[in-house]
Coordinates of N, CA and C in Angstrom, one line a residue:
X157 N 150.3 58.2 233.0 CA 149.6 57.1 232.3 C 148.7 56.3 233.3
X158 N 147.5 56.0 232.9 CA 146.6 55.3 233.8 C 146.0 54.1 233.1
X159 N 146.0 52.9 233.7 CA 145.4 51.7 233.0 C 144.4 51.1 234.0
X160 N 143.1 51.5 233.9 CA 142.1 50.9 234.8 C 141.5 49.6 234.2
X161 N 141.1 48.7 235.1 CA 140.4 47.4 234.7 C 139.3 47.2 235.7
X162 N 138.0 47.0 235.3 CA 136.9 46.9 236.2 C 136.1 45.7 235.8
X163 N 135.6 44.9 236.8 CA 134.7 43.8 236.5 C 133.5 43.8 237.5
X164 N 132.3 43.6 237.1 CA 131.1 43.6 237.9 C 130.3 42.4 237.6
X165 N 129.9 41.6 238.6 CA 129.0 40.4 238.4 C 128.1 40.3 239.6
X166 N 126.9 39.7 239.4 CA 125.9 39.5 240.5 C 125.0 38.4 240.2
X167 N 124.4 37.8 241.2 CA 123.4 36.8 241.1 C 122.2 37.2 242.1
X168 N 121.0 37.1 241.6 CA 119.8 37.4 242.4 C 118.8 36.2 242.5
X169 N 118.2 36.1 243.6 CA 117.1 35.1 243.8 C 115.9 35.8 244.3
X170 N 114.8 35.6 243.6 CA 113.5 36.2 243.9 C 112.4 35.1 244.0
X171 N 111.7 35.2 245.1 CA 110.6 34.2 245.3 C 109.3 35.0 245.6
X172 N 108.2 34.6 244.8 CA 106.9 35.1 245.0 C 106.1 34.1 245.7
X173 N 105.0 34.6 246.4 CA 104.2 33.6 247.2 C 102.8 33.5 246.6
X174 N 102.3 32.3 246.5 CA 101.0 32.0 245.8 C 99.8 32.7 246.5
X175 N 99.8 32.7 247.8 CA 98.6 33.3 248.5 C 98.5 34.8 248.2
X176 N 99.7 35.5 248.1 CA 99.7 36.9 247.9 C 101.0 37.2 247.0
X177 N 100.7 37.5 245.7 CA 101.9 37.7 244.8 C 102.6 39.0 245.1
X178 N 102.0 39.8 245.9 CA 102.8 41.1 246.3 C 103.8 40.8 247.3
X179 N 103.7 39.7 248.0 CA 104.7 39.3 249.0 C 105.9 38.7 248.3
X180 N 107.1 39.1 248.8 CA 108.3 38.7 248.0 C 109.5 38.6 249.0
X181 N 110.3 37.6 248.6 CA 111.6 37.4 249.3 C 112.7 37.4 248.3
X182 N 113.7 38.1 248.6 CA 114.8 38.2 247.6 C 116.2 38.1 248.3
X183 N 117.1 37.6 247.6 CA 118.5 37.5 248.0 C 119.3 38.0 246.8
X184 N 120.1 39.0 247.0 CA 120.9 39.6 246.0 C 122.4 39.6 246.4
X185 N 123.2 39.2 245.4 CA 124.7 39.2 245.7 C 125.3 40.0 244.5
X186 N 126.4 40.7 244.8 CA 127.1 41.4 243.8 C 128.6 41.4 244.1
X187 N 129.4 41.4 243.1 CA 130.9 41.4 243.2 C 131.5 42.4 242.3
X188 N 132.3 43.3 242.8 CA 132.9 44.3 241.9 C 134.4 44.3 242.2
X189 N 135.2 44.5 241.2 CA 136.6 44.6 241.4 C 137.2 45.5 240.3
X190 N 138.2 46.2 240.7 CA 138.9 47.2 239.9 C 140.3 47.3 240.2
X191 N 141.1 47.5 239.2 CA 142.6 47.7 239.4 C 143.0 48.9 238.5
X192 N 143.9 49.7 239.1 CA 144.4 50.8 238.3 C 145.9 50.9 238.5
X193 N 146.7 51.1 237.5 CA 148.1 51.3 237.5 C 148.4 52.7 237.0
X194 N 149.1 53.4 237.9 CA 149.5 54.8 237.5 C 151.0 54.9 237.3
X195 N 151.4 55.5 236.3 CA 152.8 55.8 236.0 C 152.9 57.2 235.5
X196 N 153.5 58.0 236.4 CA 153.6 59.5 236.1 C 155.0 59.9 236.2
X197 N 155.4 60.8 235.3 CA 156.8 61.4 235.3 C 156.6 62.9 235.2
X198 N 157.6 63.5 235.9 CA 157.5 65.0 235.9 C 159.0 65.5 235.8
X199 N 159.1 66.6 235.1 CA 160.4 67.3 234.9 C 160.2 68.8 235.1
X200 N 160.9 69.3 236.1 CA 160.7 70.8 236.3 C 162.1 71.4 236.1
X201 N 162.2 72.3 235.2 CA 163.5 72.9 234.9 C 163.4 74.4 235.4
X202 N 164.1 74.6 236.5 CA 164.2 76.0 237.0 C 165.7 76.3 237.3
X203 N 166.1 77.5 237.2 CA 167.5 77.9 237.4 C 168.0 77.4 238.8
X204 N 168.9 76.4 238.8 CA 169.5 76.0 240.1 C 168.6 75.0 240.9
X205 N 167.4 74.7 240.4 CA 166.5 73.9 241.2 C 165.8 72.9 240.3
X206 N 166.5 72.2 239.4 CA 165.8 71.2 238.5 C 165.3 70.1 239.4
X207 N 164.2 69.5 239.0 CA 163.6 68.4 239.8 C 163.0 67.4 238.9
X208 N 163.3 66.1 239.1 CA 162.8 65.0 238.2 C 162.1 64.0 239.1
X209 N 160.9 63.6 238.8 CA 160.1 62.7 239.7 C 159.4 61.7 238.8
X210 N 159.5 60.4 239.4 CA 158.7 59.3 238.8 C 157.8 58.7 239.9
X211 N 156.5 58.7 239.7 CA 155.6 58.1 240.7 C 154.9 56.9 240.1
X212 N 155.0 55.8 240.8 CA 154.3 54.5 240.4 C 153.3 54.2 241.5
X213 N 152.1 53.8 241.1 CA 151.1 53.4 242.1 C 150.2 52.3 241.4
X214 N 150.2 51.2 242.1 CA 149.3 50.1 241.7 C 148.3 49.9 242.8
X215 N 147.0 50.1 242.4 CA 145.9 50.0 243.4 C 144.9 49.0 242.9
X216 N 144.2 48.3 243.9 CA 143.2 47.3 243.6 C 142.1 47.5 244.6
X217 N 140.8 47.5 244.1 CA 139.6 47.6 244.9 C 138.7 46.5 244.6
X218 N 138.1 45.9 245.7 CA 137.1 44.8 245.6 C 136.0 45.1 246.6
X219 N 134.8 44.8 246.1 CA 133.6 45.0 246.9 C 132.7 43.8 246.8
X220 N 132.2 43.2 247.9 CA 131.3 42.1 248.0 C 130.0 42.5 248.7
X221 N 128.9 42.3 248.1 CA 127.6 42.8 248.6 C 126.6 41.6 248.7
X222 N 126.0 41.4 249.9 CA 125.0 40.4 250.1 C 123.8 41.1 250.7
X223 N 122.6 41.0 250.1 CA 121.4 41.7 250.6 C 120.2 40.7 250.6
X224 N 119.4 40.8 251.6 CA 118.2 40.0 251.6 C 117.0 40.8 252.1
X225 N 115.9 40.8 251.4 CA 114.7 41.6 251.7 C 113.5 40.7 251.7
X226 N 112.6 41.1 252.6 CA 111.3 40.5 252.7 C 110.2 41.5 252.7
X227 N 109.2 41.4 251.8 CA 108.1 42.4 251.6 C 106.8 41.7 251.9
X228 N 106.0 42.4 252.7 CA 104.6 41.9 253.0 C 103.6 43.0 252.7
X229 N 102.6 42.6 251.9 CA 101.5 43.5 251.6 C 100.3 43.1 252.4
X230 N 99.7 44.0 253.2 CA 98.5 43.7 254.0 C 97.2 44.1 253.2
X231 N 96.1 43.6 253.8 CA 94.8 43.8 253.1 C 94.4 45.3 253.1
X232 N 94.9 46.1 254.0 CA 94.5 47.5 254.0 C 95.4 48.3 253.1
X233 N 96.2 47.6 252.2 CA 97.1 48.2 251.3 C 98.4 48.8 251.9
X234 N 98.6 48.6 253.2 CA 99.8 49.0 253.7 C 100.9 48.0 253.4
X235 N 102.2 48.4 253.4 CA 103.2 47.5 253.0 C 104.4 47.6 254.0
X236 N 104.9 46.4 254.4 CA 106.0 46.4 255.3 C 107.2 45.7 254.6
X237 N 108.4 46.3 254.7 CA 109.6 45.7 254.2 C 110.7 45.7 255.2
X238 N 111.4 44.6 255.2 CA 112.6 44.5 256.2 C 113.7 43.8 255.4
X239 N 114.9 44.1 255.9 CA 116.0 43.5 255.2 C 117.4 43.7 255.9
X240 N 118.3 42.9 255.5 CA 119.7 43.0 256.0 C 120.6 43.2 254.8
X241 N 121.7 43.9 255.0 CA 122.7 44.1 253.9 C 124.1 44.1 254.5
X242 N 125.0 43.5 253.9 CA 126.4 43.6 254.3 C 127.3 43.9 253.0
X243 N 128.2 44.8 253.3 CA 129.1 45.2 252.2 C 130.6 45.0 252.7
X244 N 131.4 44.3 252.0 CA 132.8 44.1 252.4 C 133.6 44.8 251.3
X245 N 134.4 45.8 251.7 CA 135.3 46.5 250.7 C 136.7 46.2 251.1
X246 N 137.5 45.8 250.1 CA 138.9 45.6 250.3 C 139.7 46.4 249.2
X247 N 140.7 47.1 249.7 CA 141.5 47.9 248.8 C 143.0 47.8 249.2
X248 N 143.9 48.0 248.2 CA 145.3 48.0 248.5 C 145.9 49.0 247.5
X249 N 147.1 49.5 247.9 CA 147.8 50.4 247.1 C 149.3 50.2 247.3
X250 N 150.1 49.9 246.3 CA 151.5 49.8 246.4 C 152.1 51.0 245.6
X251 N 152.7 51.9 246.4 CA 153.1 53.2 245.7 C 154.6 53.4 246.0
X252 N 155.2 54.1 245.0 CA 156.6 54.3 245.1 C 156.9 55.6 244.4
X253 N 157.8 56.4 245.0 CA 158.2 57.7 244.4 C 159.7 57.8 244.3
X254 N 160.2 58.1 243.1 CA 161.6 58.2 242.8 C 161.9 59.7 242.4
X255 N 163.0 60.2 242.9 CA 163.4 61.6 242.6 C 164.9 61.7 242.3
X256 N 165.2 62.8 241.6 CA 166.6 63.2 241.4 C 166.6 64.7 241.1
X257 N 167.7 65.4 241.2 CA 167.8 66.8 241.0 C 168.9 67.2 239.9
X258 N 169.4 66.2 239.2 CA 170.3 66.4 238.2 C 170.1 65.4 237.1
X259 N 170.2 65.8 235.8 CA 169.9 64.8 234.8 C 170.9 63.7 234.7
X260 N 172.1 63.9 235.3 CA 173.2 62.9 235.2 C 173.1 61.9 236.4
X261 N 172.3 62.3 237.4 CA 172.2 61.4 238.6 C 171.2 60.3 238.3
X262 N 171.3 59.3 239.2 CA 170.3 58.2 239.1 C 169.1 58.5 240.1
X263 N 168.0 58.0 239.7 CA 166.8 58.2 240.6 C 167.0 57.5 241.9
X264 N 166.5 58.1 243.0 CA 166.6 57.5 244.3 C 165.2 57.4 244.9
X265 N 164.9 56.3 245.6 CA 163.6 56.1 246.2 C 163.4 57.2 247.3
X266 N 162.2 57.7 247.4 CA 161.8 58.6 248.4 C 161.0 57.8 249.5
X267 N 161.7 57.5 250.6 CA 161.1 56.7 251.7 C 159.8 57.3 252.2
X268 N 159.7 58.6 252.2 CA 158.5 59.2 252.8 C 157.3 59.1 251.9
X269 N 157.5 58.7 250.7 CA 156.4 58.5 249.8 C 156.4 57.1 249.1
X270 N 156.9 56.1 249.8 CA 156.9 54.8 249.3 C 156.4 53.8 250.4
X271 N 155.4 53.1 250.1 CA 154.8 52.2 251.1 C 153.8 51.3 250.5
X272 N 153.3 50.3 251.2 CA 152.2 49.4 250.8 C 151.1 49.6 251.8
X273 N 149.9 49.9 251.3 CA 148.7 50.3 252.1 C 147.6 49.3 251.8
X274 N 147.1 48.7 252.9 CA 145.9 47.8 252.8 C 144.8 48.4 253.6
X275 N 143.6 48.3 253.1 CA 142.4 48.9 253.7 C 141.2 47.9 253.6
X276 N 140.5 47.8 254.7 CA 139.2 47.0 254.7 C 138.1 47.8 255.4
X277 N 136.9 47.7 254.8 CA 135.7 48.3 255.4 C 134.6 47.4 255.3
X278 N 134.0 47.0 256.5 CA 132.9 46.2 256.6 C 131.7 47.0 257.1
X279 N 130.6 46.9 256.3 CA 129.3 47.6 256.7 C 128.2 46.6 256.9
X280 N 127.6 46.6 258.1 CA 126.5 45.7 258.4 C 125.3 46.6 258.7
X281 N 124.2 46.3 258.0 CA 123.0 47.2 258.1 C 121.7 46.3 258.3
X282 N 120.8 46.8 259.1 CA 119.5 46.2 259.3 C 118.5 47.4 259.1
X283 N 117.4 47.1 258.3 CA 116.5 48.2 258.0 C 115.1 47.7 257.9
X284 N 114.1 48.6 258.0 CA 112.7 48.2 257.8 C 112.0 49.5 257.3
X285 N 111.0 49.3 256.5 CA 110.2 50.4 255.9 C 108.7 50.0 256.0
X286 N 107.9 51.0 256.4 CA 106.5 50.8 256.5 C 105.7 51.9 255.7
X287 N 104.9 51.5 254.7 CA 104.1 52.4 253.9 C 102.7 52.2 254.3
X288 N 102.0 53.3 254.6 CA 100.6 53.2 255.0 C 99.9 54.5 254.8
X289 N 98.6 54.5 255.0 CA 97.8 55.7 254.8 C 97.0 56.1 256.0
X290 N 96.9 57.4 256.3 CA 96.0 57.9 257.3 C 95.0 58.8 256.5
X291 N 93.8 58.4 256.3 CA 92.8 59.1 255.5 C 93.4 59.2 254.1
X292 N 93.7 60.5 253.6 CA 94.2 60.7 252.3 C 95.7 60.9 252.2
X293 N 96.3 60.9 253.4 CA 97.8 61.1 253.5 C 98.5 59.8 253.4
X294 N 99.5 59.7 252.5 CA 100.3 58.5 252.4 C 101.6 58.8 253.1
X295 N 102.0 57.8 253.9 CA 103.2 58.0 254.8 C 104.2 56.8 254.5
X296 N 105.5 57.1 254.6 CA 106.5 56.1 254.6 C 107.5 56.4 255.6
X297 N 107.8 55.4 256.5 CA 108.8 55.5 257.6 C 109.8 54.5 257.4
X298 N 111.1 54.9 257.4 CA 112.2 53.9 257.2 C 113.1 54.1 258.4
X299 N 113.6 53.0 259.0 CA 114.5 53.0 260.0 C 115.7 52.1 259.6
X300 N 116.9 52.6 259.7 CA 118.1 51.8 259.3 C 119.2 52.0 260.4
X301 N 119.8 50.9 260.7 CA 120.9 50.9 261.7 C 122.1 50.3 260.9
X302 N 123.2 51.0 260.9 CA 124.4 50.5 260.3 C 125.6 50.5 261.2
X303 N 126.4 49.5 261.1 CA 127.7 49.4 261.8 C 128.8 49.4 260.8
X304 N 129.8 50.2 261.0 CA 131.0 50.3 260.1 C 132.2 49.9 260.8
X305 N 133.0 49.0 260.3 CA 134.3 48.6 260.9 C 135.4 48.8 259.8
X306 N 136.4 49.6 260.2 CA 137.5 50.0 259.3 C 138.8 49.6 259.8
X307 N 139.6 49.0 259.0 CA 141.0 48.6 259.4 C 141.9 48.9 258.2
X308 N 142.9 49.8 258.5 CA 143.9 50.1 257.4 C 145.3 50.0 258.0
X309 N 146.3 49.7 257.2 CA 147.6 49.6 257.7 C 148.7 49.9 256.6
X310 N 149.8 50.5 257.1 CA 150.9 50.7 256.2 C 152.0 49.8 256.6
X311 N 152.6 49.1 255.7 CA 153.6 48.0 256.1 C 154.9 48.6 256.4
X312 N 155.4 49.6 255.6 CA 156.7 50.1 255.8 C 156.8 51.0 257.0
X313 N 155.8 51.8 257.2 CA 155.9 52.8 258.3 C 155.2 52.2 259.6
X314 N 154.6 51.0 259.5 CA 153.9 50.3 260.6 C 152.8 51.2 261.2
X315 N 152.1 52.0 260.4 CA 151.0 52.8 260.9 C 149.7 52.1 260.7
X316 N 148.8 52.2 261.7 CA 147.6 51.5 261.7 C 146.4 52.5 261.8
X317 N 145.4 52.3 261.0 CA 144.1 53.1 261.1 C 143.0 52.2 261.4
X318 N 142.3 52.4 262.6 CA 141.2 51.6 263.0 C 140.0 52.5 263.4
X319 N 138.8 52.2 262.9 CA 137.6 52.9 263.2 C 136.5 51.9 263.3
X320 N 135.6 52.3 264.2 CA 134.3 51.5 264.4 C 133.2 52.4 264.9
X321 N 132.1 52.4 264.2 CA 131.0 53.3 264.7 C 129.7 52.7 264.2
X322 N 128.6 53.0 265.0 CA 127.3 52.6 264.7 C 126.5 53.8 264.3
X323 N 125.7 53.8 263.3 CA 124.9 54.9 262.8 C 123.4 54.6 262.8
X324 N 122.6 55.5 263.2 CA 121.1 55.3 263.1 C 120.6 56.3 262.0
X325 N 120.0 55.7 261.0 CA 119.7 56.5 259.8 C 118.2 56.4 259.6
X326 N 117.4 57.5 260.0 CA 115.9 57.5 259.8 C 115.6 58.2 258.5
X327 N 114.4 57.8 257.9 CA 113.9 58.5 256.7 C 112.4 58.6 256.8
X328 N 111.8 59.7 256.3 CA 110.4 59.9 256.5 C 109.8 60.6 255.3
X329 N 108.6 60.2 254.8 CA 108.0 60.9 253.7 C 106.5 60.9 253.9
X330 N 105.9 62.1 253.7 CA 104.4 62.3 253.8 C 103.9 63.0 252.5
X331 N 102.9 62.4 251.9 CA 102.3 63.0 250.7 C 100.8 63.1 250.9
X332 N 100.3 64.3 250.7 CA 98.8 64.5 250.9 C 98.3 65.5 249.8
X333 N 97.1 65.2 249.3 CA 96.5 66.1 248.3 C 95.9 67.3 249.0
X334 N 96.2 68.5 248.3 CA 95.8 69.8 248.9 C 94.8 70.4 248.0
X335 N 94.3 69.7 247.0 CA 93.3 70.3 246.1 C 93.1 69.3 244.9
X336 N 92.3 69.7 244.0 CA 92.0 68.7 242.9 C 93.2 68.3 242.1
X337 N 94.1 69.3 241.8 CA 95.3 69.0 241.0 C 96.6 69.3 241.8
X338 N 96.5 69.4 243.1 CA 97.6 69.9 243.9 C 98.0 68.8 245.0
X339 N 99.3 68.5 245.1 CA 99.8 67.5 246.1 C 101.0 68.1 246.8
X340 N 101.0 68.0 248.1 CA 102.1 68.5 248.9 C 102.9 67.3 249.4
X341 N 104.2 67.4 249.3 CA 105.0 66.3 249.7 C 106.1 66.8 250.7
X342 N 106.2 66.2 251.8 CA 107.3 66.6 252.8 C 108.2 65.3 253.0
X343 N 109.5 65.5 253.0 CA 110.4 64.4 253.2 C 111.6 64.8 254.0
X344 N 112.0 63.9 254.9 CA 113.3 64.0 255.6 C 114.1 62.8 255.4
X345 N 115.3 62.9 255.0 CA 116.2 61.7 254.8 C 117.6 62.0 255.4
X346 N 118.2 61.0 255.9 CA 119.5 61.0 256.4 C 120.3 59.9 255.8
X347 N 121.5 60.2 255.3 CA 122.4 59.2 254.8 C 123.8 59.5 255.1
X348 N 124.6 58.4 255.0 CA 126.0 58.4 255.2 C 126.8 58.5 253.9
X349 N 127.7 59.3 253.8 CA 128.6 59.3 252.6 C 130.0 59.0 253.1
X350 N 130.4 57.8 252.9 CA 131.7 57.3 253.3 C 132.8 57.7 252.3
X351 N 134.0 58.1 252.7 CA 135.0 58.5 251.8 C 135.4 57.4 250.8
X352 N 135.6 57.8 249.5 CA 136.1 56.9 248.5 C 137.6 56.5 248.8
X353 N 138.0 55.4 248.2 CA 139.4 55.0 248.4 C 140.4 56.0 247.9
X354 N 140.0 56.8 246.9 CA 140.9 57.8 246.4 C 141.1 58.9 247.4
X355 N 140.1 59.1 248.3 CA 140.2 60.1 249.3 C 141.0 59.6 250.5
X356 N 141.1 58.3 250.6 CA 141.8 57.6 251.8 C 143.2 57.2 251.4
X357 N 143.5 57.0 250.1 CA 144.8 56.6 249.7 C 145.9 57.6 250.1
X358 N 146.9 57.3 250.9 CA 147.8 58.3 251.4 C 148.9 58.6 250.3
X359 N 148.9 58.0 249.2 CA 149.9 58.2 248.1 C 149.9 59.7 247.8
X360 N 151.1 60.3 247.8 CA 151.3 61.7 247.6 C 151.7 61.9 246.1
X361 N 150.8 62.6 245.4 CA 151.1 62.9 244.0 C 151.8 64.2 243.9
X362 N 153.2 64.2 243.9 CA 154.0 65.3 243.9 C 154.8 65.6 242.6
X363 N 154.1 65.2 241.5 CA 154.8 65.5 240.2 C 154.9 67.0 240.0
X364 N 154.0 67.7 240.5 CA 154.1 69.2 240.4 C 154.3 69.6 241.9
X365 N 155.4 70.2 242.2 CA 155.7 70.6 243.6 C 154.8 71.7 244.1
X366 N 154.2 72.4 243.1 CA 153.3 73.5 243.5 C 151.8 73.0 243.5
X367 N 151.6 71.8 243.2 CA 150.2 71.3 243.2 C 150.2 69.8 243.7
X368 N 150.4 69.7 245.0 CA 150.5 68.3 245.7 C 149.2 67.9 246.2
X369 N 148.8 66.6 246.0 CA 147.5 66.1 246.4 C 147.8 64.7 247.0
X370 N 147.0 64.3 248.0 CA 147.1 63.0 248.7 C 145.8 62.8 249.5
X371 N 145.5 61.5 249.8 CA 144.4 61.2 250.6 C 144.7 61.1 252.1
X372 N 143.6 61.1 252.9 CA 143.7 61.0 254.3 C 143.0 59.8 254.8
X373 N 143.8 58.7 255.2 CA 143.1 57.4 255.7 C 142.3 57.6 256.9
X374 N 142.4 58.7 257.6 CA 141.6 58.9 258.9 C 140.3 59.6 258.7
X375 N 139.9 59.8 257.4 CA 138.6 60.5 257.2 C 137.4 59.7 257.7
X376 N 136.5 60.4 258.4 CA 135.2 59.7 258.9 C 134.2 59.9 257.8
X377 N 133.1 59.2 258.0 CA 131.9 59.3 257.1 C 131.2 60.6 257.4
X378 N 130.6 61.2 256.3 CA 129.9 62.4 256.4 C 128.4 62.1 256.5
X379 N 127.8 62.8 257.5 CA 126.3 62.6 257.6 C 125.6 63.7 256.9
X380 N 124.6 63.4 256.1 CA 123.9 64.4 255.3 C 122.4 64.3 255.7
X381 N 121.9 65.5 256.2 CA 120.5 65.6 256.6 C 119.8 66.4 255.4
X382 N 118.8 65.8 254.9 CA 118.1 66.5 253.8 C 116.6 66.6 254.1
X383 N 116.1 67.9 254.1 CA 114.7 68.1 254.2 C 114.1 68.8 253.0
X384 N 113.0 68.3 252.5 CA 112.4 68.8 251.3 C 110.9 69.0 251.4
X385 N 110.4 70.1 250.8 CA 109.0 70.4 250.7 C 108.7 70.6 249.2
X386 N 107.8 69.8 248.7 CA 107.5 69.8 247.3 C 106.0 70.2 247.1
X387 N 105.8 71.0 246.1 CA 104.4 71.3 245.6 C 104.3 70.7 244.2
X388 N 103.4 69.8 244.0 CA 103.2 69.1 242.7 C 101.8 69.5 242.1
X389 N 101.8 70.1 240.9 CA 100.6 70.4 240.2 C 100.5 69.7 238.9
X390 N 99.4 68.9 238.7 CA 99.3 68.2 237.5 C 97.9 68.3 237.0
X391 N 97.8 68.6 235.7 CA 96.5 68.7 235.0 C 96.7 68.2 233.6
X392 N 96.0 67.1 233.3 CA 96.1 66.5 232.0 C 97.6 66.2 231.6
X393 N 98.1 66.8 230.6 CA 99.5 66.5 230.2 C 100.5 67.4 230.8
X394 N 100.0 68.3 231.7 CA 100.9 69.3 232.3 C 101.3 68.9 233.7
X395 N 102.6 68.9 234.0 CA 103.0 68.6 235.4 C 104.1 69.6 235.8
X396 N 103.8 70.2 237.0 CA 104.7 71.2 237.5 C 105.1 70.9 238.9
X397 N 106.4 71.1 239.3 CA 106.8 70.7 240.6 C 107.7 71.9 241.1
X398 N 107.4 72.3 242.3 CA 108.2 73.3 243.0 C 108.8 72.7 244.2
X399 N 110.2 72.8 244.3 CA 110.9 72.1 245.4 C 111.6 73.1 246.3
X400 N 111.4 73.1 247.6 CA 112.2 73.8 248.5 C 113.0 72.8 249.4
X401 N 114.3 72.9 249.3 CA 115.2 71.8 249.9 C 116.3 72.4 250.7
X402 N 116.6 71.8 251.8 CA 117.6 72.2 252.7 C 118.5 71.0 253.1
X403 N 119.8 71.2 253.0 CA 120.7 70.1 253.3 C 121.7 70.6 254.4
X404 N 122.0 69.7 255.3 CA 122.9 70.0 256.4 C 124.0 68.9 256.4
X405 N 125.2 69.3 256.4 CA 126.3 68.3 256.3 C 127.0 68.3 257.7
X406 N 127.3 67.1 258.2 CA 128.0 67.0 259.5 C 129.0 65.9 259.5

């Protein structure tokens, strides 16, 4: 049985400038929270090896996001954007596993699968983007630097998980016309895919002894490199796009 509860709320501030309405300053805030209660029971009847399991897990996730951006449009139609963003993630999991091997016995706590886990992840990022043209070619260059600080701990087992790393994340896009109805687009992007709390939660789901699953709190972020070459053909109401894409995971 699973009982999820989720709440999402945010406040934005946007300011336009009189001299140039394309210039903009924004502050965005967002708050997300979610809680999930798991209650799972399992009964395995095998000759001489009966097994009964009760798993309880109460987890809570919170995320606070603050972001500020400034956009400047120049007379030559080029555009510069810069911003900062912070994300604070907080998660906890209180999990307990009870087992017995006879219907007449009482359930006993499994110490190896009973603990309280707290996890925090702070992400600080600074970024800038510049859009401009060289003759007929439109270019966009984005540079982003992110620092991630992770702290996780298990209270019963006194285990600690600490990580801290800085990532440089560039992105590039070039678009140029190659004919009357033909446009060529090349892009390179790099992004981080941090593990979800479900992948970090060490709670062992052992209701089925032949299908055991659990998270790894020591997982690092995955870096994804993406290169793409697009051919766009448009004529009146017809639009055709051919994409050649390559992704590298590290």
